[in-house]
Amino acid sequence: MDARVFVYVAHSAGTIDDTALELATAAQRLFPGSSPTAIVAGSGVDAVAREAARSFDEVWKLDTEALAYPNAELLRPLLVKLLTPGSMTLLPHNTFGLDLGPGLAVRLGATYVPDVVDADGLEGTTLKVVRQEFAGQVSAHVHCNVANGAVITIRPGAFPAAQSGSASGQVVDRSTDADGIAARRRFVELIEAETGDVDITREEVLVSVGRGIGDEENLALVEELSEAMGAAVCCSRPIIDAKWLENSRQVGTSGKTVKPKVYLALGISGSFQHLGGVKGNPFLLAVNKNPKAPIFQSADVGVVADLMDLLPVLTEKIRQGH
Amino acid sequence: MEILVCVKRVPDPAENEISIGPDGGDIERDDLVYSVNEWDNYAVEEAVRIAERTGGNVTIVSVDDDEGEEVVRRQMAMGASQGLLLTDEAFEGSDGLGTATILAAAAKNGTYDLILTGAQADDGAAQVGGMLAALLDWPYASVVNLVETNSDGPLRIGREIDGGSQEINEIETPCVLSIQTGINEPRYVGVRGIRKVASIELPVMDAEALGISAETVGTAGAKVRRVDYFVPEQRAAAEMIEGSTEEIADRIVDLLRAQGGIR
Ligand SMILES: Cc1cc2nc3c(=O)[nH]c(=O)nc-3n(C[C@H](O)[C@H](O)[C@H](O)COP(=O)(O)OP(=O)(O)OC[C@H]3O[C@@H](n4cnc5c(N)ncnc54)[C@H](O)[C@@H]3O)c2cc1C
């Protein structure tokens, strides 16, 4: 395949994001033998571009004050102007990629291939990938016609990060292409996530509760168990959305990243956004009434049970043991 | 403001265990309970609240077959005055771009200041809102968890970004926003509410009425095609505990003790 491959290098505080090196791996898996061009956009990004040049043969630098904050609405028209027609562009499937990607594909006349978790080969202009549907309950083989190029978002964590190389790629300054860019959406400010009374990121034993708990009043069962264990309670997103617990208790890509030794997942299906916040390879014990729940693919120990039956018995046994 | 909200009927994640049908081509759909996509429900609530503040109407639209009517009406009962069902055999098998193309045609058919979608639906693609904005050449913001209207001028919106921080933006209208869960508390819809909208006429539009040529949408136009579903192999390490509730609880206690999970 001779289409050009581009990789978007996200960065913060002057260093490149883990996702960038994961995209480098994904590019090789999807388009073996390709030599992707990295795109580094921002303001004052010389160091980032040089860092990217250790892992990519060529780096396009878009360095301009207007891009000090990565506003997808500004970047999209710029990329439409710069990217070679028919090229393959890889973005992370995170809140930045979701913002930029779908419209970029439309504007480029390219095929949009979202949330790729695995590569399954390239045959002519048919790109074969693996995706997940129904919150990870089933996987799907997906075939994409990429004759006119593609914009592909890669699920964070699905591909291992490439070794940060020692190659000395070439940095090409394309900043003047960004002169005069404008958008109908302007970045105003960033409001940092709040920290609550309990800092779940520091806890070693976490009892995490999900939608499977059913009702707010059932949360007492979880709190009693947690207390008996001497653990802290955290949760998946639906619990926060329902306002049953404070925001600071949410684990996941849009919540906190925790690194406990023991993680008890109660009535949590195991979406990648949730598990993306569970790091440090804890002992993961999952309780779910659905034997096919995706959480069992990440758990060390699984229990197929109804929380309503199990929790009171479990709490009582732990209390007796003291 | 005139607001269009795009909704999708999906298998209710709380009511169903998804399993794969005999030939792998589809999931087992026979006994599925359907409801509105969770994210879309928040989008409808947000639209209704905006219209309550600014005046104007909310229209619920869905690309679906006849079965879609129930979900459209349920969402209308939250406070929308109009609904629209986009139905045609030619729409079946649409990929994300196909769906966005159909919705864009419906949007052009009206005069809207704002279009809301859910941040994602059951296929996890999170694509239709962004595509729709691009097709209409309107500005777009994804994963929105705050919408503030001003009497005049741009909207002030919040996007929920990774790590849970909120990115505040100003966005000009007309625009498309994809809505994140938790932005509001969607109101409860009772039988009474649904009865109230039962008499509202629900227009149905097909490809011809929308001015869409059939080969650009549906299976014919799709560049992204699902070949089959499969269940990935379980990680070998996962040990499943079985037995009576008592036995299971005893085993969990032992395991937690061994792992330092009980202090
Ligand atoms: C941009 C974005 C960011 C997101 N960020 C996050 C995030 O940071 N954190 C997060 O958690 N999610 C996040 N999500 C949401 C995520 O996609 C899932 O929707 C969410 O994680 C699901 O939570 P859950 O597992 O608790 O609920 P569900 O997926 O509904 O799972 C509930 C589980 O409980 C089981 N169950 C039901 N009843 C019982 C019972 N009586 N006993 C035992 N088991 C039972 C069910 O079988 C099911 O597996 C994000 C989504 C988006 C789009």
XYZ file of C-alpha atoms and ligand atoms in Angstrom:
638
model
C 0.000 0.000 0.000
C 1.480 3.325 -0.899
C -0.937 5.702 0.796
C 0.744 8.057 3.204
C 0.174 7.423 6.922
C -0.133 10.228 9.482
C -0.169 9.926 13.248
C -1.460 12.693 15.511
C 0.890 13.214 18.437
C -1.002 14.448 21.480
C 1.114 16.057 24.165
C 0.805 17.905 27.438
C 3.228 19.823 29.630
C 5.940 19.455 27.005
C 5.979 15.660 26.694
C 4.285 13.392 24.215
C 1.300 11.384 25.323
C 1.308 7.584 25.733
C -1.287 7.451 22.981
C 1.254 8.730 20.429
C 3.518 5.704 20.829
C 0.491 3.406 20.855
C -0.552 4.930 17.528
C 2.950 4.237 16.209
C 2.425 0.547 16.997
C -1.094 0.585 15.575
C 0.182 2.184 12.341
C 2.610 -0.709 11.861
C -0.063 -3.293 12.616
C -2.638 -1.712 10.281
C -0.217 -0.688 7.533
C 2.847 -2.923 7.795
C 5.997 -1.355 6.442
C 4.592 2.154 6.414
C 6.663 5.064 7.617
C 4.157 7.338 9.348
C 4.548 11.087 9.537
C 3.908 12.508 12.988
C 1.904 15.690 13.391
C 2.788 17.877 16.350
C 0.561 20.907 16.788
C 0.668 23.517 19.518
C 2.474 26.600 20.665
C 6.156 26.362 21.608
C 6.397 22.684 20.676
C 10.042 22.413 19.545
C 10.929 19.992 22.328
C 7.828 17.884 21.690
C 8.616 17.739 17.960
C 12.197 16.649 18.722
C 10.920 13.975 21.114
C 8.512 12.727 18.422
C 11.394 12.639 15.948
C 12.975 9.869 18.007
C 10.060 7.597 17.120
C 8.982 8.869 13.691
C 11.091 9.396 10.549
C 9.308 12.603 9.760
C 7.541 15.098 12.017
C 5.397 17.962 10.818
C 5.479 20.796 13.303
C 2.533 23.216 13.460
C 3.717 25.777 15.948
C 1.501 28.803 16.406
C -0.041 30.761 19.268
C -3.541 30.006 17.962
C -2.989 26.301 18.690
C -1.800 26.793 22.281
C -4.907 24.845 23.213
C -5.679 21.888 20.888
C -9.048 23.085 19.601
C -10.273 20.456 17.127
C -12.345 23.041 15.285
C -9.165 24.989 14.446
C -7.110 21.931 13.636
C -9.623 20.300 11.331
C -9.538 22.817 8.458
C -5.775 23.028 8.804
C -5.365 19.264 8.486
C -7.770 19.191 5.547
C -5.440 21.639 3.812
C -2.234 19.777 4.720
C -2.979 16.077 4.557
C -2.262 14.332 1.284
C -5.489 13.170 -0.387
C -6.063 9.460 0.113
C -3.864 9.273 3.214
C -4.486 7.280 6.396
C -4.671 9.366 9.563
C -4.523 7.838 13.041
C -5.956 9.595 16.106
C -6.506 8.434 19.675
C -10.107 7.400 20.481
C -10.358 9.799 23.395
C -12.246 13.038 23.900
C -9.853 14.831 21.539
C -10.138 12.214 18.790
C -13.938 12.145 19.138
C -13.968 15.892 18.630
C -11.699 15.996 15.598
C -12.124 12.676 13.819
C -15.640 12.265 12.387
C -15.721 15.714 10.785
C -12.155 15.348 9.535
C -13.100 12.157 7.699
C -16.110 13.838 6.084
C -14.059 16.856 5.068
C -11.296 14.717 3.571
C -13.775 12.448 1.804
C -12.109 9.629 3.726
C -13.665 6.642 5.489
C -14.074 6.957 9.251
C -12.979 3.908 11.221
C -13.664 4.544 14.906
C -12.427 2.883 18.100
C -10.209 0.189 16.596
C -9.012 -2.411 19.116
C -7.128 -4.755 16.764
C -5.829 -5.064 13.217
C -6.965 -7.912 10.994
C -5.058 -7.297 7.755
C -5.071 -5.080 4.696
C -6.146 -6.489 1.345
C -5.892 -4.063 -1.525
C -8.043 -1.167 -0.425
C -9.943 -3.167 2.206
C -8.793 -2.497 5.733
C -9.872 -5.177 8.186
C -10.152 -4.261 11.836
C -11.703 -5.459 15.074
C -14.124 -3.238 16.988
C -16.391 -3.765 19.966
C -20.084 -3.068 20.298
C -22.671 -3.065 23.082
C -20.212 -1.748 25.644
C -17.722 -4.498 24.909
C -20.167 -7.389 25.229
C -19.393 -8.526 21.682
C -16.579 -7.922 19.208
C -16.993 -7.450 15.468
C -14.860 -8.017 12.390
C -15.229 -4.879 10.308
C -14.170 -4.357 6.691
C -13.559 -0.821 5.469
C -13.134 0.488 1.969
C -10.206 2.885 2.322
C -9.623 3.606 -1.368
C -10.090 7.315 -0.660
C -8.126 7.251 2.568
C -9.248 6.839 6.143
C -9.358 8.552 9.486
C -8.893 5.866 12.116
C -9.252 6.280 15.870
C -7.368 3.823 18.062
C -8.652 2.808 21.485
C -6.176 3.913 24.172
C -4.438 0.919 25.707
C -5.431 -1.491 22.932
C -1.985 -1.489 21.298
C 1.276 -1.528 23.268
C 3.299 1.672 23.159
C 6.218 1.506 20.722
C 9.642 1.806 22.275
C 10.568 5.433 22.213
C 13.304 5.125 19.615
C 16.626 6.858 19.244
C 16.153 7.530 15.568
C 16.662 11.083 14.475
C 13.700 11.848 12.296
C 13.406 15.037 10.374
C 11.305 17.887 11.767
C 9.560 19.817 9.012
C 8.178 23.175 10.063
C 4.708 23.617 8.509
C 3.697 26.424 10.872
C 3.145 29.020 8.186
C 0.331 26.864 6.831
C -1.501 27.712 10.042
C -1.412 31.450 9.420
C -4.815 33.040 9.762
C -6.703 29.935 10.929
C -10.015 30.700 12.584
C -12.931 28.738 13.995
C -16.490 29.283 15.123
C -15.669 27.639 18.429
C -13.214 29.312 20.813
C -11.492 27.781 23.815
C -12.175 29.854 26.931
C -10.776 28.046 29.963
C -10.152 24.720 31.628
C -11.875 23.911 34.919
C -9.935 21.219 36.752
C -11.740 18.172 38.162
C -12.529 18.439 41.846
C -10.990 16.318 44.574
C -13.329 15.056 47.267
C -13.152 14.052 50.914
C -11.606 10.658 50.138
C -8.773 10.477 47.613
C -9.445 7.156 45.880
C -6.211 7.478 43.897
C -4.290 6.768 47.120
C -6.347 3.824 48.374
C -4.958 0.283 48.271
C -8.256 -1.550 48.576
C -11.217 -0.316 46.561
C -14.794 -1.538 46.480
C -16.162 -0.254 43.199
C -19.872 -0.208 42.498
C -21.635 0.019 39.147
C -25.106 0.307 37.723
C -25.780 -3.309 38.693
C -26.517 -2.129 42.233
C -29.863 -1.008 40.835
C -31.065 1.487 43.428
C -29.605 4.233 45.548
C -30.758 2.598 48.747
C -28.815 -0.559 47.862
C -25.603 1.445 48.101
C -25.761 0.838 51.852
C -24.895 -2.819 51.176
C -21.746 -1.714 49.371
C -20.786 0.765 52.063
C -21.223 -1.861 54.772
C -19.026 -4.309 52.881
C -16.398 -1.670 52.322
C -16.411 -0.712 55.961
C -16.061 -4.313 57.078
C -13.073 -4.679 54.747
C -11.482 -1.380 55.751
C -11.643 -0.306 52.114
C -12.843 2.811 50.268
C -15.840 3.018 47.940
C -15.503 4.146 44.341
C -17.774 3.666 41.347
C -18.450 3.652 37.625
C -19.953 6.561 35.804
C -23.713 5.799 35.970
C -23.522 6.117 39.771
C -22.137 9.638 39.379
C -24.636 10.513 36.662
C -27.419 9.515 39.045
C -25.750 11.704 41.714
C -25.632 8.820 44.202
C -21.960 9.460 44.995
C -19.637 12.445 44.676
C -17.824 13.085 41.389
C -14.455 12.428 42.978
C -15.392 8.746 43.418
C -15.607 8.004 39.699
C -13.000 5.673 38.231
C -12.256 5.845 34.513
C -10.986 7.869 31.602
C -13.235 10.780 32.526
C -12.758 10.213 36.248
C -9.842 9.205 38.436
C -7.014 6.821 37.686
C -6.565 4.463 40.620
C -3.671 2.107 41.414
C -4.951 -0.143 44.199
C -3.693 -3.601 45.216
C -7.213 -5.013 45.347
C -10.162 -3.912 43.205
C -13.592 -5.363 43.786
C -15.876 -4.612 40.817
C -19.527 -5.009 41.814
C -22.155 -4.816 39.053
C -19.767 -3.165 36.616
C -19.836 -4.366 33.009
C -16.204 -3.497 32.255
C -16.293 -0.782 29.598
C -12.894 0.384 28.399
C -13.633 3.843 29.732
C -14.031 2.391 33.204
C -11.091 -0.018 33.095
C -8.936 2.721 31.578
C -8.858 4.204 35.059
C -7.727 1.010 36.799
C -3.931 0.827 36.640
C -1.123 -0.986 38.377
C -2.492 -4.461 37.652
C -4.439 -4.988 40.918
C -6.025 -8.231 42.064
C -9.378 -7.746 40.336
C -12.390 -9.635 41.607
C -15.607 -9.066 39.659
C -19.156 -9.890 40.674
C -21.754 -9.721 37.924
C -25.000 -11.557 37.277
C -24.218 -11.818 33.566
C -21.700 -14.598 32.845
C -20.845 -12.871 29.552
C -20.033 -9.504 31.105
C -16.803 -8.176 29.568
C -15.385 -7.452 33.031
C -14.675 -11.177 33.358
C -12.095 -10.840 30.582
C -10.046 -8.496 32.737
C -10.689 -10.072 36.123
C -8.409 -12.398 38.055
C -11.394 -13.945 39.780
C -15.006 -13.849 38.651
C -18.263 -14.564 40.428
C -21.563 -14.899 38.621
C -24.038 -13.812 41.261
C -26.718 -11.313 42.166
C -25.293 -8.577 44.365
C -28.457 -8.494 46.433
C -27.897 -12.100 47.497
C -24.142 -12.080 47.860
C -23.294 -8.783 49.524
C -25.093 -9.254 52.875
C -23.642 -12.749 53.287
C -20.149 -11.595 52.363
C -20.231 -8.627 54.721
C -21.439 -10.794 57.569
C -18.646 -13.327 57.040
C -16.002 -10.628 57.056
C -17.433 -9.097 60.209
C -17.441 -12.492 61.928
C -13.809 -12.977 61.047
C -12.784 -9.963 63.071
C -34.307 28.288 19.750
C -35.404 25.637 17.293
C -33.694 22.427 18.371
C -33.432 19.077 16.627
C -32.457 16.058 18.737
C -31.295 12.861 17.040
C -32.158 9.680 18.926
C -31.505 5.983 18.380
C -33.434 2.960 19.567
C -31.019 0.431 21.086
C -31.165 -2.772 23.109
C -31.501 -1.604 26.720
C -28.178 -2.404 28.419
C -29.888 -2.796 31.786
C -32.411 -5.333 30.504
C -30.426 -7.511 28.147
C -27.557 -9.883 27.964
C -26.278 -9.596 24.427
C -25.572 -12.885 22.678
C -24.615 -13.658 19.128
C -27.093 -15.184 16.700
C -26.546 -18.583 15.027
C -24.562 -17.407 11.987
C -22.661 -14.622 13.728
C -24.129 -12.085 11.330
C -26.161 -10.368 14.001
C -26.853 -10.479 17.700
C -29.798 -12.499 18.973
C -32.603 -9.965 18.628
C -35.685 -12.058 19.363
C -36.181 -11.310 23.045
C -34.430 -7.965 23.252
C -35.965 -5.103 25.168
C -35.337 -1.815 23.389
C -35.134 1.671 24.777
C -33.643 4.997 23.808
C -29.834 5.207 23.793
C -28.792 6.429 27.242
C -26.819 9.422 25.918
C -29.732 10.550 23.720
C -32.043 10.675 26.713
C -29.786 13.305 28.292
C -29.697 15.169 24.962
C -33.504 15.353 24.824
C -33.708 16.593 28.422
C -31.109 19.276 27.684
C -32.972 20.389 24.561
C -36.242 20.656 26.462
C -34.582 22.728 29.198
C -32.992 25.067 26.645
C -36.309 25.542 24.853
C -37.985 26.234 28.199
C -35.494 29.076 28.756
C -35.292 30.509 25.261
C -38.648 29.630 23.781
C -38.902 27.655 20.581
C -39.528 24.028 19.765
C -37.820 20.720 20.177
C -38.115 18.137 17.403
C -37.144 14.497 17.953
C -35.780 12.677 14.894
C -34.761 9.067 14.404
C -33.561 6.943 11.491
C -35.378 3.676 12.039
C -38.103 1.406 10.702
C -41.712 1.520 11.998
C -40.542 0.135 15.321
C -38.893 3.487 15.963
C -42.175 5.274 16.566
C -42.495 4.182 20.195
C -39.095 5.554 21.165
C -39.645 8.812 19.263
C -42.973 9.296 21.045
C -41.499 8.496 24.443
C -38.824 11.134 23.894
C -41.417 13.615 22.624
C -43.288 13.107 25.883
C -40.329 14.687 27.693
C -41.383 18.014 26.218
C -40.835 18.042 22.485
C -43.623 19.370 20.321
C -42.662 17.518 17.155
C -41.252 14.238 15.958
C -39.914 12.915 12.695
C -39.238 9.361 11.597
C -36.828 8.765 8.705
C -37.668 5.409 7.225
C -36.755 3.674 3.984
C -35.569 0.211 3.061
C -32.686 1.951 1.337
C -31.481 3.238 4.735
C -30.872 -0.247 6.112
C -27.225 -1.154 6.647
C -26.098 2.474 6.718
C -22.695 3.150 8.218
C -22.044 6.252 10.309
C -21.741 8.478 7.271
C -24.956 7.057 5.810
C -26.873 7.842 9.001
C -25.364 11.326 9.173
C -26.281 11.912 5.517
C -29.921 11.020 6.176
C -30.046 13.237 9.282
C -28.360 16.110 7.433
C -31.069 15.977 4.781
C -33.736 16.178 7.474
C -31.914 19.072 9.162
C -31.753 21.008 5.896
C -35.456 20.459 5.504
C -36.129 22.572 8.618
C -34.617 25.679 10.169
C -32.761 24.729 13.313
C -30.440 26.743 15.522
C -29.102 23.778 17.373
C -28.806 20.033 16.834
C -28.095 17.680 19.723
C -27.021 14.045 19.529
C -25.829 11.637 22.214
C -22.065 11.396 22.634
C -22.245 7.791 21.457
C -24.649 4.880 21.051
C -24.519 1.086 21.237
C -21.787 0.689 18.620
C -19.439 2.976 20.560
C -18.430 4.824 17.406
C -19.274 8.340 18.630
C -19.368 9.564 15.058
C -22.766 10.772 13.874
C -22.756 14.217 15.543
C -19.346 15.192 14.209
C -20.190 13.974 10.717
C -23.512 15.773 10.721
C -21.801 19.051 11.665
C -19.277 18.619 8.860
C -21.980 17.816 6.304
C -23.914 20.937 7.333
C -20.711 22.997 7.690
C -21.694 23.946 11.227
C -19.304 24.125 14.188
C -19.248 21.100 16.480
C -18.425 20.173 20.047
C -18.366 16.632 21.435
C -18.888 15.197 24.933
C -20.731 18.306 26.107
C -21.685 18.473 29.791
C -22.816 22.115 30.061
C -24.869 24.376 27.767
C -25.495 28.012 28.637
C -27.524 30.229 26.360
C -27.134 33.974 26.017
C -29.894 36.187 24.751
C -27.676 36.982 21.824
C -24.353 35.660 20.599
C -22.553 32.360 21.022
C -23.398 29.527 23.413
C -21.107 28.903 26.353
C -20.532 25.180 26.568
C -18.484 22.761 28.647
C -16.804 19.652 27.228
C -15.860 16.831 29.531
C -12.300 15.912 28.663
C -10.087 13.041 29.772
C -9.459 13.046 33.518
C -12.819 14.707 34.148
C -11.768 18.328 33.708
C -14.163 20.628 31.929
C -13.143 22.560 28.844
C -15.204 25.747 28.477
C -15.787 27.002 24.924
C -17.836 29.565 23.105
C -19.553 28.205 20.030
C -21.543 30.031 17.391
C -24.964 28.870 16.341
C -26.194 27.072 14.391
C -24.070 24.247 15.752
C -24.110 20.549 16.586
C -23.359 19.322 20.116
C -22.960 15.720 21.242
C -24.185 15.338 24.804
C -22.517 13.426 27.627
C -24.433 11.563 30.337
C -24.745 13.366 33.675
C -25.287 16.817 32.111
C -28.736 16.875 33.732
C -31.236 14.588 35.394
C -33.621 13.405 32.676
C -37.243 13.681 33.715
C -39.393 10.671 34.269
C -41.906 9.914 31.551
C -45.130 8.299 32.671
C -47.967 6.735 30.746
C -49.826 10.027 31.084
C -47.084 11.943 29.293
C -46.958 9.434 26.483
C -50.729 9.584 26.100
C -50.511 13.338 25.745
C -48.319 13.140 22.645
C -50.176 10.164 21.167
C -52.393 12.397 19.065
C -49.570 14.450 17.584
C -49.035 13.484 14.008
C -45.642 11.867 13.422
C -44.421 12.606 9.891
C -42.472 9.842 8.168
C -39.988 10.740 5.452
C -38.308 8.378 3.007
C -35.278 8.802 0.740
C -37.307 10.456 -1.978
C -38.967 12.945 0.353
C -35.560 13.797 1.768
C -33.988 14.118 -1.678
C -31.397 11.435 -0.982
C -30.239 9.150 -3.760
C -30.528 5.608 -2.472
C -27.040 4.493 -3.493
C -25.345 7.013 -1.184
C -26.836 5.470 1.968
C -27.664 2.038 3.371
C -25.676 -1.039 2.477
C -25.107 0.357 -1.015
C -23.298 3.436 0.222
C -21.549 1.935 3.242
C -17.763 1.955 3.238
C -17.650 0.422 6.693
C -19.220 -3.006 6.862
C -19.521 -5.373 9.797
C -18.768 -8.892 8.614
C -19.660 -10.768 11.778
C -19.814 -10.671 15.559
C -17.666 -12.848 17.776
C -16.834 -13.228 21.426
C -13.165 -12.793 22.225
C -11.539 -15.583 24.204
C -11.580 -15.196 27.958
C -8.277 -14.362 29.539
C -6.972 -17.675 30.853
C -6.203 -16.285 34.310
C -9.809 -15.510 35.251
C -10.816 -18.080 37.841
C -14.578 -18.433 38.196
C -15.874 -19.206 41.678
C -18.936 -21.392 41.801
C -21.098 -22.881 44.500
C -23.751 -21.809 46.968
C -23.816 -18.198 48.126
C -22.223 -19.335 51.397
C -19.430 -21.200 49.591
C -18.791 -18.312 47.252
C -18.630 -15.843 50.124
C -16.182 -18.062 52.050
C -13.933 -18.329 49.016
C -14.011 -14.568 48.430
C -13.065 -13.937 52.061
C -10.097 -16.318 51.727
C -8.950 -14.684 48.500
C -9.323 -11.155 49.849
C -7.364 -12.089 52.984
C -4.575 -13.595 50.897
C -4.411 -10.469 48.748
C -4.445 -8.044 51.665
C -7.955 -6.906 50.819
C -9.263 -7.161 54.384
C -7.665 -4.946 56.987
C -16.449 9.962 26.675
C -16.878 8.940 27.677
C -16.221 8.860 28.889
C -16.601 7.914 29.838
N -15.918 7.862 31.017
C -16.231 6.905 31.933
C -15.498 6.796 33.171
O -14.583 7.567 33.459
N -15.861 5.812 34.037
C -16.866 4.935 33.785
O -17.130 4.048 34.611
N -17.581 5.021 32.619
C -17.284 5.992 31.715
N -18.032 6.087 30.555
C -19.242 5.262 30.417
C -18.961 3.853 29.948
O -18.975 3.829 28.538
C -20.052 2.899 30.456
O -21.312 3.367 30.046
C -20.050 2.740 31.969
O -18.736 2.479 32.436
C -20.957 1.633 32.388
O -21.014 1.556 33.794
P -21.445 0.186 34.500
O -20.502 -0.871 34.151
O -21.614 0.503 35.948
O -22.909 -0.029 33.911
P -23.449 -1.117 32.870
O -22.601 -1.169 31.665
O -24.889 -0.873 32.723
O -23.209 -2.484 33.642
C -23.946 -2.897 34.762
C -23.573 -4.332 35.039
O -24.211 -4.784 36.220
C -24.642 -6.095 36.037
N -25.759 -6.292 36.985
C -27.018 -5.799 36.897
N -27.737 -6.146 37.964
C -26.932 -6.893 38.762
C -27.104 -7.565 40.005
N -28.280 -7.509 40.681
N -26.073 -8.253 40.513
C -24.888 -8.312 39.845
N -24.666 -7.709 38.673
C -25.675 -6.997 38.136
C -25.032 -6.191 34.598
O -24.958 -7.536 34.142
C -23.992 -5.281 33.932
O -22.861 -6.013 33.496
C -17.664 7.026 29.575
C -18.323 7.109 28.356
C -17.950 8.052 27.413
C -18.669 8.112 26.112
